PDB file of C-alpha atoms in Angstrom:
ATOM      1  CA  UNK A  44     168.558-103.019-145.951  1.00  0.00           C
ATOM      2  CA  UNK A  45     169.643-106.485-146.818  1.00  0.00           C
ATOM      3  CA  UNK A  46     171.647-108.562-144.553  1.00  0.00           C
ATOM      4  CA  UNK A  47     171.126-112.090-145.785  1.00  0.00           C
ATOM      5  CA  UNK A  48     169.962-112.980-149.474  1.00  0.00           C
ATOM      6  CA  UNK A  49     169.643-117.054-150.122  1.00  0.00           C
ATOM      7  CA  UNK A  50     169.502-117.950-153.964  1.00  0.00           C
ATOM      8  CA  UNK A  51     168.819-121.750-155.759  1.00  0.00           C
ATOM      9  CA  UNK A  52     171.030-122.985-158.405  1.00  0.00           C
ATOM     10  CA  UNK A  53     171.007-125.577-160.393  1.00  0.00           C
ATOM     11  CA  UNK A  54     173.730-124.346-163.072  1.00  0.00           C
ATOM     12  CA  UNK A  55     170.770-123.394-165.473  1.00  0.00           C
ATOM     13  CA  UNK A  56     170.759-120.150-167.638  1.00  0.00           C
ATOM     14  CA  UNK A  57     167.930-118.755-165.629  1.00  0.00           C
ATOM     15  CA  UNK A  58     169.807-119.627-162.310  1.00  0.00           C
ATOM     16  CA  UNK A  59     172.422-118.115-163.607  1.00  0.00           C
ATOM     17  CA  UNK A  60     170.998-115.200-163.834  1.00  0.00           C
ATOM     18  CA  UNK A  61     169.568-115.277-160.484  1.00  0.00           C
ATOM     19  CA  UNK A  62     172.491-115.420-158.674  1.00  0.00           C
ATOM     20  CA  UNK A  63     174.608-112.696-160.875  1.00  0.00           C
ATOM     21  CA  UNK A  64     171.465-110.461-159.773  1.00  0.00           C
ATOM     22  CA  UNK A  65     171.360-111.983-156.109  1.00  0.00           C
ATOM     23  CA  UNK A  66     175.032-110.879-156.406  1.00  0.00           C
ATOM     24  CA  UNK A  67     174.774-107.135-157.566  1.00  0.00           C
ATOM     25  CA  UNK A  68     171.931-106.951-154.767  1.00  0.00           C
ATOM     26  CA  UNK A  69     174.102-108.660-152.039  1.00  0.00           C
ATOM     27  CA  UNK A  70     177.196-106.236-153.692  1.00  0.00           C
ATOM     28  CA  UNK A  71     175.421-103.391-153.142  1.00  0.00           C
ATOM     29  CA  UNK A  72     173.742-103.922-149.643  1.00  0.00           C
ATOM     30  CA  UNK A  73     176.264-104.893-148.006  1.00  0.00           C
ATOM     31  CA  UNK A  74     174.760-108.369-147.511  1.00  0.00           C
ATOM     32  CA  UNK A  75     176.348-111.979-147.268  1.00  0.00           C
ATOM     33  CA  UNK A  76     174.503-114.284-149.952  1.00  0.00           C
ATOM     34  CA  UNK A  77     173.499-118.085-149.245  1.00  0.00           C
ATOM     35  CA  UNK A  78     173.627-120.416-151.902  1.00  0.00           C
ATOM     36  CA  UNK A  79     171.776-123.195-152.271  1.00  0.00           C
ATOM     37  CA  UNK A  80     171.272-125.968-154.482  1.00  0.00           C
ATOM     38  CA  UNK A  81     169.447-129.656-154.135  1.00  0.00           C
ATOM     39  CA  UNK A  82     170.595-133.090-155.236  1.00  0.00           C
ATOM     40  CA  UNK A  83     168.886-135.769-155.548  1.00  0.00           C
ATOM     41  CA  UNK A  84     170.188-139.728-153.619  1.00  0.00           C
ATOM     42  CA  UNK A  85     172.281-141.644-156.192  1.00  0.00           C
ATOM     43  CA  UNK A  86     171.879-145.521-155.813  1.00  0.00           C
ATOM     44  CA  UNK A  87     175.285-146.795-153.678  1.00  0.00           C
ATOM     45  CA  UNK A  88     175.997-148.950-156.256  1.00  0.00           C
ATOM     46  CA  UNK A  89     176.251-146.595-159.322  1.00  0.00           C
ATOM     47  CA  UNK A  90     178.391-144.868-157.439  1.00  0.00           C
ATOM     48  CA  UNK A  91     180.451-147.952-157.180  1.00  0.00           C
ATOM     49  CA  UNK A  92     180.658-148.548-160.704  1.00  0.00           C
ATOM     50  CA  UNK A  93     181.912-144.934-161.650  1.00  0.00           C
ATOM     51  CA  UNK A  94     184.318-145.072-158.283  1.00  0.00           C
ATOM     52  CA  UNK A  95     185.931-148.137-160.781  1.00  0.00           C
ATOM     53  CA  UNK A  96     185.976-147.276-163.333  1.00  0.00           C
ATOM     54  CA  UNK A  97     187.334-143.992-162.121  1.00  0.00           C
ATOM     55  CA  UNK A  98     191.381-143.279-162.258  1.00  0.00           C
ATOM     56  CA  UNK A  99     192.578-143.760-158.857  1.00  0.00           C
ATOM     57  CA  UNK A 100     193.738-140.450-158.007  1.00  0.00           C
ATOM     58  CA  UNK A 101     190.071-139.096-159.003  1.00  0.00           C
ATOM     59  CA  UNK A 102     187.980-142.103-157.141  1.00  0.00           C
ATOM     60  CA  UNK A 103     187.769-139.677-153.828  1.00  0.00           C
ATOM     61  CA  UNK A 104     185.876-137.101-155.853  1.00  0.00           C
ATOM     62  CA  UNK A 105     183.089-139.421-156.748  1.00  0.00           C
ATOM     63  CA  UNK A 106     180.026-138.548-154.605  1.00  0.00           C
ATOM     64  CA  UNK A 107     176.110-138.418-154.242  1.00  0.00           C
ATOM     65  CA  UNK A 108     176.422-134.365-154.824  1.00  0.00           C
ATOM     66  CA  UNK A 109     179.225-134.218-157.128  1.00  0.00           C
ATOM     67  CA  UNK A 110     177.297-131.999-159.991  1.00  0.00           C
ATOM     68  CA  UNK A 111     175.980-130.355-156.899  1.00  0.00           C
ATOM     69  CA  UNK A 112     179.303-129.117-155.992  1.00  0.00           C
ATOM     70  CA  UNK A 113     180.626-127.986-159.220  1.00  0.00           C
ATOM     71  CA  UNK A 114     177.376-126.086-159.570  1.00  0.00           C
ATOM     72  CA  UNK A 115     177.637-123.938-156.250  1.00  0.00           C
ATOM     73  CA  UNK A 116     181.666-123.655-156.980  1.00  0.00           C
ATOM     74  CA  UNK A 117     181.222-121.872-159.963  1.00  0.00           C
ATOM     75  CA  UNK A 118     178.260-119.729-158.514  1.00  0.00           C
ATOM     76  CA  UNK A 119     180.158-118.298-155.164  1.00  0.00           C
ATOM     77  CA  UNK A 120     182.961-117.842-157.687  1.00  0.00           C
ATOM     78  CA  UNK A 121     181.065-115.365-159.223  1.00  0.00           C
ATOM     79  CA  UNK A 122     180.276-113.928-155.657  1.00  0.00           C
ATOM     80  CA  UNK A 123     183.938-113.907-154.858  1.00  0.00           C
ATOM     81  CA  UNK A 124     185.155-112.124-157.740  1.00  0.00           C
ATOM     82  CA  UNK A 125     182.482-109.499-157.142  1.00  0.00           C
ATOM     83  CA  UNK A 126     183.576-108.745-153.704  1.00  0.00           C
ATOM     84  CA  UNK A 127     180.471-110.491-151.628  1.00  0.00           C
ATOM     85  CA  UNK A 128     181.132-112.617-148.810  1.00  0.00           C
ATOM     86  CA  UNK A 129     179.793-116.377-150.011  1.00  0.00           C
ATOM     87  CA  UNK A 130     178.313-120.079-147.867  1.00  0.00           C
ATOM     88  CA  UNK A 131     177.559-122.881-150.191  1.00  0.00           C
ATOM     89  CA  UNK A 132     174.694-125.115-149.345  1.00  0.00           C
ATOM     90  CA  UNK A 133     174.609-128.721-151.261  1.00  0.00           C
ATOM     91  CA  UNK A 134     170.964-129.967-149.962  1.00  0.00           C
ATOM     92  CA  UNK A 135     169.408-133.154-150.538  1.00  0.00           C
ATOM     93  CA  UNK A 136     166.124-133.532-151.860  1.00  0.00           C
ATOM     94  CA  UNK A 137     163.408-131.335-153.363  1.00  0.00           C
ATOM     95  CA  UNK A 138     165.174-127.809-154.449  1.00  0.00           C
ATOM     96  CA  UNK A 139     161.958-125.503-153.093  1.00  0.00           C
ATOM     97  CA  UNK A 140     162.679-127.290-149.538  1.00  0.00           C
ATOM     98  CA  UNK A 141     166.501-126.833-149.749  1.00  0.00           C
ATOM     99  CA  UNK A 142     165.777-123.071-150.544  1.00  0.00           C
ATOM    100  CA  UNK A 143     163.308-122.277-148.024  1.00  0.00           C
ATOM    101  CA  UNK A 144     164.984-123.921-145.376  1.00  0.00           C
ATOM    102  CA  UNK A 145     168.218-122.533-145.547  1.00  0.00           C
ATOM    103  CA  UNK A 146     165.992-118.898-145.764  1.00  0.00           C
ATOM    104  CA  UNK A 147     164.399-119.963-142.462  1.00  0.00           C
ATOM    105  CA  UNK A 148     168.289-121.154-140.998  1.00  0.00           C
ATOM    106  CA  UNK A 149     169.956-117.937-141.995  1.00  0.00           C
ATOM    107  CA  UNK A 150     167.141-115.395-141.236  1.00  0.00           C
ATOM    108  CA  UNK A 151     167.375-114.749-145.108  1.00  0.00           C
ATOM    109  CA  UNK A 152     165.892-111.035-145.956  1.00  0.00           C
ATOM    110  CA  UNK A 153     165.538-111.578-149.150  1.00  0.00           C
ATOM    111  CA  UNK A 154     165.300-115.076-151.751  1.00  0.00           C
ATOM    112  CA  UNK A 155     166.500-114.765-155.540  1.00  0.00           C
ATOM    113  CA  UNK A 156     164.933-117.845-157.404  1.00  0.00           C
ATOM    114  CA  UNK A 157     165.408-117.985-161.067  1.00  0.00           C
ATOM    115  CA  UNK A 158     162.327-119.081-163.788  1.00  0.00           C
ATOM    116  CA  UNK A 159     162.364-121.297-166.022  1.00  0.00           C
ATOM    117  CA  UNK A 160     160.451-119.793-168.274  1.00  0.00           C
ATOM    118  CA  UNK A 161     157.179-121.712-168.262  1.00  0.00           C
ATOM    119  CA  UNK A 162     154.048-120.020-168.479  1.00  0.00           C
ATOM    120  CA  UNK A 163     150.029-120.661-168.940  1.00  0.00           C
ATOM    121  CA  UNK A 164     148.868-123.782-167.270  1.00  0.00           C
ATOM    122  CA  UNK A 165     151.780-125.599-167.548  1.00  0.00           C
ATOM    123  CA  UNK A 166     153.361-123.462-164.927  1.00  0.00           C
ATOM    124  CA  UNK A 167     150.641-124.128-162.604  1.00  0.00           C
ATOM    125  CA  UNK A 168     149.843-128.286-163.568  1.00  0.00           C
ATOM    126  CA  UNK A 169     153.625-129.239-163.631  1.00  0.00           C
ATOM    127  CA  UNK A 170     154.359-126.508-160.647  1.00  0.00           C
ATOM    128  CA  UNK A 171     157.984-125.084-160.367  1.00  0.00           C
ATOM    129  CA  UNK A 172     160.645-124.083-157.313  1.00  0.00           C
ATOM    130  CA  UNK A 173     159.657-120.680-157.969  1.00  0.00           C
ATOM    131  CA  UNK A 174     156.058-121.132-157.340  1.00  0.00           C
ATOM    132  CA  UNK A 175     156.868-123.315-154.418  1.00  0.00           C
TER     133      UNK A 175
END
């Protein structure tokens, strides 16, 4: 059925949700599941400034996708525990791209978005990684 399923994260409720379904799906097909989530460029100098004022022994952990990585931690965690073989995928730049790129890369079958929840016009004006 499914051999490769690619969901987005970004930590939300609804992306949550997306990947504990992209993980009963991958569970139950048999498939390997692709995470993905996008960052955006932090400014070399902030990074500077928190590197400081960071304890030394945490300075090295300090990086452009640092939320990023805590995000898709705690996501294939949830993969793990469930049984399903797990990649990560910390992409920068827009999160529609990052998702549909690492689809195209691993021959995805299937892509597990979540929604925000915005409906009407707004959804379509304001535009959302799922519509992408």
């Amino acid at each position: 059925m499914f051999k490769s399923i690619v969901v987005g994260t970004d930590g939300s409720d609804t992306a949550t949700q997306a990947v504990r379904q992209a993980v009963d799906l991958a569970r139950s097909a048999g498939a390997k599941l692709e995470l993905v989530s996008a960052y955006e460029p932090v400014a070399a100098q902030r990074l500077q400034e928190e590197r400081r004022d960071a304890p030394e022994d945490l300075q090295w952990a300090i990086n452009p996708r640092e939320d990023v990585d805590v995000t898709l931690e705690a996501a294939a965690a949830v993969a793990r525990e469930a049984g399903v073989t797990v990649n990560v995928y910390p992409r920068q730049g827009d999160p529609a791209d990052a998702i549909l790129d690492v689809a195209e890369e691993r021959e995805a079958d299937l892509v597990v978005v979540g929604n925000k929840g915005m409906t009407g016009a707004k959804r379509f004006l304001l535009g959302s990684v799922p519509n992408k």
